[in-house]
């Protein structure tokens, strides 16, 4: 028999070990059940947003709650359908000009090689040309487009889950924790959807004004990537540059687009979103980056998109228990353990 004091000293270690084992098992379950669990989580978030919108419609315009849920979900489906149409049209337009872009790329490479020789930099022109020819640029564009379309159009399971969640909304009253989670997550998602729509709309205006071939597809990608904190806006700012390079070469179009898009994302991300969200999900920036990496490894691009709200739900659940509250404090940036 161990002395009582020794057992009390071992208790925190046992708790940590159990948490590590539980986290490992949970990660395995998340990966193994990805096909079904990911659509369910998406449906859950959709139902949260739809529930908040339905409540607002009922309060503002006396729309019945059930009808508000249906209208909110139909609006979601309409956004998906329009996104698919925009992406399909953009890809067709880009592929149609493939020969022109290839010729322009070769001309740019010849100019670069000529200027490199002037400065005493000798490069094997044939090797560079062969390497560029092997780059699957157009296949990558098609692949990105088809992947996004397949994600957006794979709605059978999501729709089914949403219907069952809606049916359950009329049941017993929610526990305080569930109600608090729904309120905070739906508020965060509504603000993110709104600012992402703003970013996508202004991105389309900027790119369409300089006649960018993939303006619609890049605007849709901007909307999606804006859900990834910090990294997403940077990627969506840089994505149009290769397309503009293939269209116009190295000229003022690239510089103008870079300046306007950088300014746009700075205003939306650092001024508007910060003002409307406040502290947001109260997650430490380093924790957000770590969670992005974790969820991206577990669920791919959709995991990165859902990383912040899922981590926020975990944090709110951990705060309810004294044993796990230090972990919640860690996620919030409070590193002092008692």
GROMACS .gro file of C-alpha atoms in nm, residues 94-95 97-109 132 135-141 211-214 239-251 253-254:
model
   42
   94UNK     CA    1  -0.883   3.011  -6.794
   95UNK     CA    2  -0.834   2.681  -6.976
   97UNK     CA    3  -0.666   3.080  -7.293
   98UNK     CA    4  -0.405   2.815  -7.211
   99UNK     CA    5  -0.210   2.859  -7.537
  100UNK     CA    6  -0.185   3.236  -7.494
  101UNK     CA    7  -0.066   3.200  -7.133
  102UNK     CA    8   0.194   2.940  -7.229
  103UNK     CA    9   0.332   3.168  -7.501
  104UNK     CA   10   0.344   3.463  -7.260
  105UNK     CA   11   0.525   3.251  -7.000
  106UNK     CA   12   0.789   3.148  -7.257
  107UNK     CA   13   0.840   3.512  -7.359
  108UNK     CA   14   0.890   3.611  -6.995
  109UNK     CA   15   1.139   3.328  -6.942
  132UNK     CA   16   0.855   2.495  -6.683
  135UNK     CA   17   0.491   2.223  -6.426
  136UNK     CA   18   0.130   2.103  -6.405
  137UNK     CA   19  -0.010   2.458  -6.381
  138UNK     CA   20  -0.331   2.398  -6.568
  139UNK     CA   21  -0.382   2.058  -6.411
  140UNK     CA   22  -0.339   2.224  -6.069
  141UNK     CA   23  -0.603   2.485  -6.155
  211UNK     CA   24  -1.006   4.180  -6.624
  212UNK     CA   25  -0.847   3.888  -6.436
  213UNK     CA   26  -0.949   3.556  -6.593
  214UNK     CA   27  -1.017   3.369  -6.269
  239UNK     CA   28  -0.318   3.372  -5.522
  240UNK     CA   29  -0.408   3.615  -5.805
  241UNK     CA   30  -0.045   3.707  -5.872
  242UNK     CA   31   0.051   3.397  -6.080
  243UNK     CA   32  -0.274   3.434  -6.278
  244UNK     CA   33  -0.203   3.801  -6.349
  245UNK     CA   34   0.155   3.712  -6.443
  246UNK     CA   35   0.031   3.459  -6.697
  247UNK     CA   36  -0.217   3.712  -6.838
  248UNK     CA   37  -0.015   4.032  -6.848
  249UNK     CA   38   0.344   3.944  -6.762
  250UNK     CA   39   0.543   4.162  -6.521
  251UNK     CA   40   0.359   4.495  -6.545
  253UNK     CA   41  -0.151   4.495  -6.315
  254UNK     CA   42   0.035   4.281  -6.059
   0.00000   0.00000   0.00000
